Short mmCIF file of the C-alpha atoms (twelve columns), coordinates in Angstrom:
data_MODEL
# 
_entry.id   MODEL 
# 
loop_
_atom_site.group_PDB 
_atom_site.id 
_atom_site.type_symbol 
_atom_site.label_atom_id 
_atom_site.label_alt_id 
_atom_site.label_comp_id 
_atom_site.label_asym_id 
_atom_site.label_seq_id 
_atom_site.Cartn_x 
_atom_site.Cartn_y 
_atom_site.Cartn_z 
_atom_site.pdbx_PDB_model_num 
ATOM 1   C CA . MET A 1   13.128 -49.213 39.329 1 
ATOM 2   C CA . ALA A 2   14.469 -48.267 42.730 1 
ATOM 3   C CA . ASP A 3   17.776 -49.331 44.200 1 
ATOM 4   C CA . GLY A 4   18.311 -50.897 47.617 1 
ATOM 5   C CA . PRO A 5   19.590 -52.236 49.897 1 
ATOM 6   C CA . ALA A 6   17.913 -50.694 52.987 1 
ATOM 7   C CA . GLY A 7   14.430 -50.547 51.553 1 
ATOM 8   C CA . LEU A 8   13.701 -48.337 48.531 1 
ATOM 9   C CA . ARG A 9   16.381 -45.778 47.712 1 
ATOM 10  C CA . LEU A 10  14.596 -42.707 46.363 1 
ATOM 11  C CA . VAL A 11  15.612 -39.156 45.596 1 
ATOM 12  C CA . PRO A 12  14.174 -37.175 48.525 1 
ATOM 13  C CA . PHE A 13  12.221 -34.649 46.468 1 
ATOM 14  C CA . PHE A 14  11.402 -33.407 42.986 1 
ATOM 15  C CA . HIS A 15  9.614  -30.433 41.515 1 
ATOM 16  C CA . GLY A 16  6.132  -31.056 40.140 1 
ATOM 17  C CA . ASP A 17  2.498  -31.456 41.089 1 
ATOM 18  C CA . GLY A 18  3.012  -34.981 42.414 1 
ATOM 19  C CA . LYS A 19  1.060  -36.543 39.539 1 
ATOM 20  C CA . SER A 20  2.743  -35.653 36.283 1 
ATOM 21  C CA . LYS A 21  6.245  -36.750 35.368 1 
ATOM 22  C CA . ALA A 22  8.981  -34.497 36.688 1 
ATOM 23  C CA . GLU A 23  12.753 -34.546 36.583 1 
ATOM 24  C CA . ALA A 24  14.058 -35.939 39.824 1 
ATOM 25  C CA . VAL A 25  16.493 -33.861 41.826 1 
ATOM 26  C CA . PRO A 26  19.579 -35.774 43.001 1 
ATOM 27  C CA . CYS A 27  20.230 -36.068 46.697 1 
ATOM 28  C CA . SER A 28  23.111 -34.225 48.306 1 
ATOM 29  C CA . GLU A 29  25.842 -36.736 47.486 1 
ATOM 30  C CA . LYS A 30  26.780 -34.897 44.275 1 
ATOM 31  C CA . LEU A 31  27.197 -31.661 46.206 1 
ATOM 32  C CA . THR A 32  29.991 -33.274 48.195 1 
ATOM 33  C CA . LEU A 33  32.141 -33.690 45.089 1 
ATOM 34  C CA . ALA A 34  35.338 -31.702 45.015 1 
ATOM 35  C CA . SER A 35  34.380 -30.266 41.641 1 
ATOM 36  C CA . ARG A 36  32.783 -26.847 42.098 1 
ATOM 37  C CA . TYR A 37  31.323 -27.155 38.617 1 
ATOM 38  C CA . PHE A 38  29.016 -29.982 39.639 1 
ATOM 39  C CA . ALA A 39  28.077 -28.250 42.877 1 
ATOM 40  C CA . ILE A 40  27.099 -25.016 41.123 1 
ATOM 41  C CA . ARG A 41  25.220 -26.884 38.399 1 
ATOM 42  C CA . GLU A 42  23.161 -28.788 40.961 1 
ATOM 43  C CA . ILE A 43  22.280 -25.583 42.804 1 
ATOM 44  C CA . PHE A 44  20.844 -24.077 39.613 1 
ATOM 45  C CA . ARG A 45  19.006 -27.312 38.794 1 
ATOM 46  C CA . ARG A 46  17.192 -27.074 42.094 1 
ATOM 47  C CA . ILE A 47  15.700 -23.682 41.252 1 
ATOM 48  C CA . SER A 48  12.073 -24.112 40.234 1 
ATOM 49  C CA . PHE A 49  8.730  -22.360 40.649 1 
ATOM 50  C CA . LYS A 50  6.896  -25.678 40.831 1 
ATOM 51  C CA . PRO A 51  5.971  -27.118 44.227 1 
ATOM 52  C CA . ARG A 52  8.553  -29.350 45.826 1 
ATOM 53  C CA . VAL A 53  7.200  -32.901 46.293 1 
ATOM 54  C CA . TYR A 54  8.858  -34.888 49.057 1 
ATOM 55  C CA . ARG A 55  8.860  -38.654 49.399 1 
ATOM 56  C CA . PHE A 56  10.400 -40.802 52.078 1 
ATOM 57  C CA . ALA A 57  10.671 -44.569 52.353 1 
ATOM 58  C CA . THR A 58  11.221 -46.815 55.353 1 
ATOM 59  C CA . ALA A 59  14.861 -47.516 56.206 1 
ATOM 60  C CA . PHE A 60  14.868 -51.259 56.747 1 
ATOM 61  C CA . PRO A 61  17.973 -52.968 58.180 1 
ATOM 62  C CA . VAL A 62  20.603 -53.927 55.605 1 
ATOM 63  C CA . GLY A 63  21.347 -57.516 54.605 1 
ATOM 64  C CA . ILE A 64  24.189 -58.234 57.030 1 
ATOM 65  C CA . VAL A 65  21.925 -57.215 59.936 1 
ATOM 66  C CA . LEU A 66  18.867 -59.109 58.688 1 
ATOM 67  C CA . ALA A 67  20.929 -62.271 58.262 1 
ATOM 68  C CA . GLN A 68  21.770 -62.314 61.969 1 
ATOM 69  C CA . SER A 69  18.105 -62.969 62.698 1 
ATOM 70  C CA . PHE A 70  18.083 -66.223 60.678 1 
ATOM 71  C CA . GLY A 71  14.445 -65.200 60.313 1 
ATOM 72  C CA . VAL A 72  12.972 -66.505 57.087 1 
ATOM 73  C CA . GLY A 73  9.485  -65.434 58.135 1 
ATOM 74  C CA . LEU A 74  10.735 -62.025 59.230 1 
ATOM 75  C CA . LEU A 75  12.365 -61.343 55.877 1 
ATOM 76  C CA . GLU A 76  9.217  -62.363 54.060 1 
ATOM 77  C CA . GLU A 77  7.252  -59.809 56.092 1 
ATOM 78  C CA . ILE A 78  9.859  -57.140 55.352 1 
ATOM 79  C CA . GLY A 79  9.485  -57.994 51.671 1 
ATOM 80  C CA . LYS A 80  5.748  -57.409 51.946 1 
ATOM 81  C CA . GLY A 81  6.427  -54.040 53.586 1 
ATOM 82  C CA . VAL A 82  8.761  -53.047 50.745 1 
ATOM 83  C CA . SER A 83  6.101  -54.180 48.265 1 
ATOM 84  C CA . ARG A 84  3.507  -51.855 49.818 1 
ATOM 85  C CA . GLU A 85  5.917  -48.935 49.487 1 
ATOM 86  C CA . MET A 86  6.643  -49.924 45.874 1 
ATOM 87  C CA . ASP A 87  2.927  -49.485 45.229 1 
ATOM 88  C CA . ALA A 88  2.938  -46.083 46.907 1 
ATOM 89  C CA . PHE A 89  5.858  -44.811 44.808 1 
ATOM 90  C CA . GLY A 90  5.047  -46.510 41.511 1 
ATOM 91  C CA . VAL A 91  8.051  -48.846 41.597 1 
ATOM 92  C CA . ASP A 92  7.914  -52.186 39.785 1 
ATOM 93  C CA . ILE A 93  11.462 -53.503 40.211 1 
ATOM 94  C CA . TRP A 94  13.495 -53.374 43.414 1 
ATOM 95  C CA . LEU A 95  17.213 -53.602 42.619 1 
ATOM 96  C CA . ALA A 96  17.934 -55.824 45.620 1 
ATOM 97  C CA . PRO A 97  18.831 -58.115 47.358 1 
ATOM 98  C CA . GLY A 98  22.568 -58.670 47.015 1 
ATOM 99  C CA . LEU A 99  23.584 -62.313 47.311 1 
ATOM 100 C CA . ASN A 100 27.327 -62.158 46.965 1 
ATOM 101 C CA . ILE A 101 29.367 -64.169 49.416 1 
ATOM 102 C CA . MET A 102 31.399 -62.282 51.995 1 
ATOM 103 C CA . ARG A 103 34.979 -63.280 51.247 1 
ATOM 104 C CA . HIS A 104 37.010 -60.315 52.516 1 
ATOM 105 C CA . PRO A 105 36.351 -57.951 55.438 1 
ATOM 106 C CA . LEU A 106 37.330 -54.919 53.354 1 
ATOM 107 C CA . CYS A 107 34.767 -55.502 50.609 1 
ATOM 108 C CA . GLY A 108 32.928 -52.179 50.408 1 
ATOM 109 C CA . ARG A 109 29.504 -53.759 49.997 1 
ATOM 110 C CA . ASN A 110 29.562 -56.468 52.653 1 
ATOM 111 C CA . PHE A 111 26.905 -54.506 54.544 1 
ATOM 112 C CA . GLU A 112 24.299 -55.232 51.876 1 
ATOM 113 C CA . TYR A 113 25.135 -58.925 51.456 1 
ATOM 114 C CA . PHE A 114 23.757 -61.553 53.788 1 
ATOM 115 C CA . SER A 115 26.503 -63.929 54.777 1 
ATOM 116 C CA . GLU A 116 29.584 -65.994 54.056 1 
ATOM 117 C CA . ASP A 117 27.235 -68.985 54.015 1 
ATOM 118 C CA . PRO A 118 25.566 -69.680 50.639 1 
ATOM 119 C CA . VAL A 119 22.627 -71.626 52.081 1 
ATOM 120 C CA . LEU A 120 21.665 -68.892 54.539 1 
ATOM 121 C CA . THR A 121 22.125 -66.339 51.755 1 
ATOM 122 C CA . GLY A 122 19.852 -68.215 49.375 1 
ATOM 123 C CA . LYS A 123 17.123 -68.931 51.918 1 
ATOM 124 C CA . LEU A 124 16.910 -65.322 53.102 1 
ATOM 125 C CA . ALA A 125 17.000 -63.882 49.589 1 
ATOM 126 C CA . ALA A 126 14.224 -66.268 48.568 1 
ATOM 127 C CA . ALA A 127 12.157 -65.215 51.579 1 
ATOM 128 C CA . ILE A 128 12.372 -61.481 50.943 1 
ATOM 129 C CA . SER A 129 11.630 -62.077 47.250 1 
ATOM 130 C CA . ARG A 130 8.455  -63.980 48.143 1 
ATOM 131 C CA . GLY A 131 7.353  -61.047 50.259 1 
ATOM 132 C CA . VAL A 132 7.924  -58.538 47.481 1 
ATOM 133 C CA . GLY A 133 6.389  -60.930 44.938 1 
ATOM 134 C CA . SER A 134 3.214  -61.308 47.002 1 
ATOM 135 C CA . ASN A 135 2.050  -58.486 44.743 1 
ATOM 136 C CA . PRO A 136 2.489  -59.906 41.205 1 
ATOM 137 C CA . ARG A 137 3.315  -56.447 39.825 1 
ATOM 138 C CA . HIS A 138 6.500  -56.332 41.882 1 
ATOM 139 C CA . THR A 139 9.779  -58.196 41.776 1 
ATOM 140 C CA . VAL A 140 13.207 -58.170 43.344 1 
ATOM 141 C CA . THR A 141 16.455 -58.335 41.381 1 
ATOM 142 C CA . PHE A 142 18.901 -60.983 42.536 1 
ATOM 143 C CA . LYS A 143 22.389 -59.492 42.232 1 
ATOM 144 C CA . HIS A 144 25.301 -59.431 41.476 1 
ATOM 145 C CA . PHE A 145 25.558 -62.576 39.361 1 
ATOM 146 C CA . CYS A 146 28.257 -63.639 40.120 1 
ATOM 147 C CA . CYS A 147 31.549 -63.631 42.082 1 
ATOM 148 C CA . ASN A 148 31.408 -59.900 42.809 1 
ATOM 149 C CA . ASN A 149 33.315 -60.197 46.059 1 
ATOM 150 C CA . GLN A 150 35.394 -57.003 45.982 1 
ATOM 151 C CA . GLU A 151 34.821 -53.365 45.111 1 
ATOM 152 C CA . ASP A 152 38.436 -52.489 44.315 1 
ATOM 153 C CA . ASN A 153 38.903 -52.486 40.519 1 
ATOM 154 C CA . ARG A 154 35.504 -54.129 40.105 1 
ATOM 155 C CA . LEU A 155 35.221 -53.033 36.452 1 
ATOM 156 C CA . LYS A 156 38.377 -54.891 35.460 1 
ATOM 157 C CA . SER A 157 38.838 -57.621 38.055 1 
ATOM 158 C CA . ASP A 158 38.802 -61.271 37.038 1 
ATOM 159 C CA . SER A 159 37.486 -63.834 39.523 1 
ATOM 160 C CA . ARG A 160 39.366 -67.057 38.828 1 
ATOM 161 C CA . VAL A 161 37.552 -69.976 40.402 1 
ATOM 162 C CA . HIS A 162 37.280 -73.739 39.844 1 
ATOM 163 C CA . GLU A 163 33.862 -75.032 38.855 1 
ATOM 164 C CA . ARG A 164 33.314 -76.955 42.082 1 
ATOM 165 C CA . ALA A 165 33.914 -73.877 44.246 1 
ATOM 166 C CA . LEU A 166 31.859 -71.793 41.825 1 
ATOM 167 C CA . ARG A 167 28.856 -74.077 42.130 1 
ATOM 168 C CA . GLU A 168 29.123 -75.006 45.801 1 
ATOM 169 C CA . ILE A 169 29.862 -71.513 47.145 1 
ATOM 170 C CA . TYR A 170 29.331 -68.620 44.752 1 
ATOM 171 C CA . LEU A 171 26.373 -69.856 42.701 1 
ATOM 172 C CA . ARG A 172 24.560 -71.886 45.319 1 
ATOM 173 C CA . GLY A 173 22.821 -68.944 46.984 1 
ATOM 174 C CA . PHE A 174 21.541 -67.730 43.614 1 
ATOM 175 C CA . ARG A 175 20.268 -71.204 42.759 1 
ATOM 176 C CA . ILE A 176 18.363 -71.500 46.039 1 
ATOM 177 C CA . ALA A 177 16.891 -67.994 45.710 1 
ATOM 178 C CA . ILE A 178 15.736 -68.583 42.140 1 
ATOM 179 C CA . ARG A 179 14.228 -71.996 42.799 1 
ATOM 180 C CA . GLU A 180 12.543 -71.112 46.091 1 
ATOM 181 C CA . GLY A 181 11.840 -67.423 45.581 1 
ATOM 182 C CA . GLU A 182 9.700  -65.141 43.442 1 
ATOM 183 C CA . GLY A 183 12.323 -63.000 41.740 1 
ATOM 184 C CA . ALA A 184 11.773 -62.304 38.048 1 
ATOM 185 C CA . ALA A 185 15.008 -60.374 37.444 1 
ATOM 186 C CA . VAL A 186 18.735 -61.048 37.814 1 
ATOM 187 C CA . MET A 187 21.511 -58.453 37.589 1 
ATOM 188 C CA . THR A 188 24.925 -59.507 36.376 1 
ATOM 189 C CA . SER A 189 28.117 -58.285 38.016 1 
ATOM 190 C CA . TYR A 190 30.850 -55.939 36.797 1 
ATOM 191 C CA . ASN A 191 33.713 -58.386 36.967 1 
ATOM 192 C CA . LYS A 192 34.993 -61.132 34.734 1 
ATOM 193 C CA . VAL A 193 34.627 -64.762 35.774 1 
ATOM 194 C CA . ASN A 194 37.472 -66.910 34.494 1 
ATOM 195 C CA . GLY A 195 38.398 -64.385 31.856 1 
ATOM 196 C CA . ILE A 196 34.913 -63.523 30.532 1 
ATOM 197 C CA . TYR A 197 32.709 -60.668 31.723 1 
ATOM 198 C CA . ALA A 198 29.801 -62.127 33.694 1 
ATOM 199 C CA . ASN A 199 27.226 -60.342 31.537 1 
ATOM 200 C CA . SER A 200 28.788 -61.884 28.402 1 
ATOM 201 C CA . SER A 201 29.212 -65.424 29.693 1 
ATOM 202 C CA . VAL A 202 27.091 -67.969 27.823 1 
ATOM 203 C CA . ASP A 203 28.008 -70.560 30.454 1 
ATOM 204 C CA . LEU A 204 26.657 -68.437 33.311 1 
ATOM 205 C CA . VAL A 205 23.694 -66.599 31.791 1 
ATOM 206 C CA . THR A 206 22.334 -69.232 29.396 1 
ATOM 207 C CA . THR A 207 23.676 -72.649 30.380 1 
ATOM 208 C CA . VAL A 208 23.510 -72.348 34.184 1 
ATOM 209 C CA . LEU A 209 20.897 -69.669 34.867 1 
ATOM 210 C CA . ARG A 210 18.363 -70.360 32.129 1 
ATOM 211 C CA . GLU A 211 18.875 -73.967 31.044 1 
ATOM 212 C CA . GLU A 212 19.971 -75.717 34.261 1 
ATOM 213 C CA . TRP A 213 17.982 -73.634 36.766 1 
ATOM 214 C CA . GLY A 214 15.007 -72.884 34.512 1 
ATOM 215 C CA . PHE A 215 15.050 -69.119 35.128 1 
ATOM 216 C CA . ASP A 216 12.658 -67.475 32.646 1 
ATOM 217 C CA . GLY A 217 12.808 -63.859 33.826 1 
ATOM 218 C CA . ILE A 218 14.953 -60.977 32.603 1 
ATOM 219 C CA . VAL A 219 18.690 -60.522 32.987 1 
ATOM 220 C CA . MET A 220 20.063 -56.983 33.187 1 
ATOM 221 C CA . THR A 221 23.604 -55.682 33.425 1 
ATOM 222 C CA . ASP A 222 24.831 -53.569 36.287 1 
ATOM 223 C CA . TRP A 223 24.988 -49.861 35.494 1 
ATOM 224 C CA . GLY A 224 27.868 -48.990 33.185 1 
ATOM 225 C CA . SER A 225 29.340 -52.491 33.061 1 
ATOM 226 C CA . VAL A 226 29.037 -52.512 29.262 1 
ATOM 227 C CA . ALA A 227 31.301 -49.698 28.079 1 
ATOM 228 C CA . ALA A 228 34.429 -48.907 26.131 1 
ATOM 229 C CA . GLY A 229 37.273 -51.118 27.295 1 
ATOM 230 C CA . GLN A 230 34.855 -53.440 29.096 1 
ATOM 231 C CA . ALA A 231 32.077 -55.763 27.967 1 
ATOM 232 C CA . ILE A 232 30.842 -55.443 24.367 1 
ATOM 233 C CA . PRO A 233 27.082 -54.927 23.781 1 
ATOM 234 C CA . HIS A 234 26.513 -57.666 21.203 1 
ATOM 235 C CA . GLU A 235 28.445 -60.205 23.263 1 
ATOM 236 C CA . ALA A 236 26.224 -59.512 26.284 1 
ATOM 237 C CA . ILE A 237 23.032 -59.983 24.240 1 
ATOM 238 C CA . ALA A 238 24.430 -63.117 22.585 1 
ATOM 239 C CA . ALA A 239 25.072 -64.590 26.045 1 
ATOM 240 C CA . GLY A 240 21.401 -64.194 26.993 1 
ATOM 241 C CA . THR A 241 21.395 -60.790 28.676 1 
ATOM 242 C CA . ASP A 242 18.185 -58.848 27.982 1 
ATOM 243 C CA . ILE A 243 18.844 -55.268 29.118 1 
ATOM 244 C CA . ILE A 244 22.040 -53.216 29.016 1 
ATOM 245 C CA . MET A 245 21.833 -50.553 31.694 1 
ATOM 246 C CA . PRO A 246 21.604 -47.659 31.301 1 
ATOM 247 C CA . GLY A 247 22.128 -47.977 27.547 1 
ATOM 248 C CA . ASN A 248 22.638 -45.304 24.897 1 
ATOM 249 C CA . GLY A 249 22.439 -44.654 21.184 1 
ATOM 250 C CA . ALA A 250 25.974 -45.885 20.562 1 
ATOM 251 C CA . MET A 251 25.053 -49.292 21.966 1 
ATOM 252 C CA . GLU A 252 21.950 -49.466 19.779 1 
ATOM 253 C CA . LYS A 253 24.137 -48.734 16.760 1 
ATOM 254 C CA . GLU A 254 26.681 -51.367 17.789 1 
ATOM 255 C CA . LEU A 255 23.951 -54.003 18.126 1 
ATOM 256 C CA . ALA A 256 22.444 -53.136 14.726 1 
ATOM 257 C CA . GLU A 257 25.848 -53.307 13.049 1 
ATOM 258 C CA . ALA A 258 26.635 -56.601 14.785 1 
ATOM 259 C CA . VAL A 259 23.476 -58.140 13.317 1 
ATOM 260 C CA . GLU A 260 24.263 -56.773 9.841  1 
ATOM 261 C CA . ASN A 261 27.842 -58.084 10.025 1 
ATOM 262 C CA . GLY A 262 26.842 -61.524 11.263 1 
ATOM 263 C CA . LEU A 263 28.402 -61.107 14.705 1 
ATOM 264 C CA . LEU A 264 24.999 -61.370 16.431 1 
ATOM 265 C CA . GLU A 265 22.069 -63.522 15.387 1 
ATOM 266 C CA . GLU A 266 18.825 -61.604 14.990 1 
ATOM 267 C CA . ARG A 267 17.024 -64.324 16.942 1 
ATOM 268 C CA . LYS A 268 19.057 -63.329 20.007 1 
ATOM 269 C CA . ILE A 269 17.633 -59.808 19.801 1 
ATOM 270 C CA . ARG A 270 14.140 -61.223 19.391 1 
ATOM 271 C CA . GLU A 271 14.548 -63.613 22.329 1 
ATOM 272 C CA . SER A 272 15.640 -60.782 24.620 1 
ATOM 273 C CA . ALA A 273 12.820 -58.543 23.394 1 
ATOM 274 C CA . SER A 274 10.227 -61.264 23.930 1 
ATOM 275 C CA . ARG A 275 11.396 -61.917 27.488 1 
ATOM 276 C CA . LEU A 276 11.274 -58.216 28.263 1 
ATOM 277 C CA . GLY A 277 7.825  -57.886 26.656 1 
ATOM 278 C CA . ARG A 278 6.469  -60.799 28.688 1 
ATOM 279 C CA . PHE A 279 8.003  -59.350 31.851 1 
ATOM 280 C CA . CYS A 280 6.267  -55.997 31.266 1 
ATOM 281 C CA . LEU A 281 2.903  -57.572 30.434 1 
ATOM 282 C CA . GLU A 282 2.991  -59.597 33.644 1 
ATOM 283 C CA . ARG A 283 3.249  -56.327 35.598 1 
ATOM 284 C CA . LYS A 284 0.798  -54.287 33.555 1 
ATOM 285 C CA . GLY A 285 -2.058 -52.438 35.179 1 
ATOM 286 C CA . GLY A 286 -0.565 -51.178 38.431 1 
ATOM 287 C CA . PRO A 287 -1.352 -47.778 39.969 1 
ATOM 288 C CA . GLY A 288 -0.485 -44.843 37.725 1 
ATOM 289 C CA . ARG A 289 0.387  -46.980 34.712 1 
# 
C-alpha cells in the first residue's frame, strides 16, 4: 500500500540493497515533533552501514486542483501514470482518492477532496480509478466512507444526517465511482454516522455498499479508527468490514473471544477472509511478488 493524495506517498529512502526487504526510514516529519526523545531515536535509527536506497515519485496535483479541470480523460491518464509508478515501487493498493464532500472551508483535508458537487466527485474518482485499474494488479481505495467532512475531533464526531441528504449528497459520489470505476477497495471513515461508527454500520457497509451497489471488493478501516474507546473489532467485522488497519494481537484476541462467546458469527470471519483471499489472488504475479 501507498498513501496519496498527490501521487504515491513514499518514504524518501531506506537502507538496503534495493532488492531485499528493508525497514523503511520515516521522512522528516517525526523530527519536527517537540519531543526530543523521538528526534534522538530517529537519528539513531538512521545510522546504518548498508547503502541508502532513494526513491521518488511524481507529485501530481491534488484533488481540489484536478477537479477544476473537469477533465475526465485527464484524470484517467493521471491514473495510468500512477499505475506505472505503482509497478516501479511494488505497490498494489493506492490509498486514494478521497471523495468526501467539501462542506466547510476549514476542513483540514479539503485539498485532497474533489468538490462540493457529488456528481463531479464521483465522475472524477471513477476516471482516475479506471486509469489505475488499467493494470489489473492495481487498485485505488475510495475513501473515506462516509460523511468525513471535518478533521476536528474526527475520532469521536457524529455526523447526523437524514437519509435523503445522505443518499443525494454524501453517498452519491461513492455510488457513481463504484459503479463506473475500477476500484476494488473502500476505506471507511473515522466518524460515527447517526450514532454508529461508519466501519461498524451494517446499513452502510453491507446494505448500501455491498447489497444495493453490488460492491464485491474489500472494505478496510482507516488507520487507528478501531481502538479503545472507539469502534469495537468484532462489530466492524460483523458489519462487513474485511480489514482492521493496522491491527494488532489484542484485536485478534478480541475477535476470537467474540466468536467463542457468540457475539460474532464465525461465518462473518470466513466471509471477510474469502473476500481478502480473492482480492489477493486477483493481483497475484506482479513484479517482485
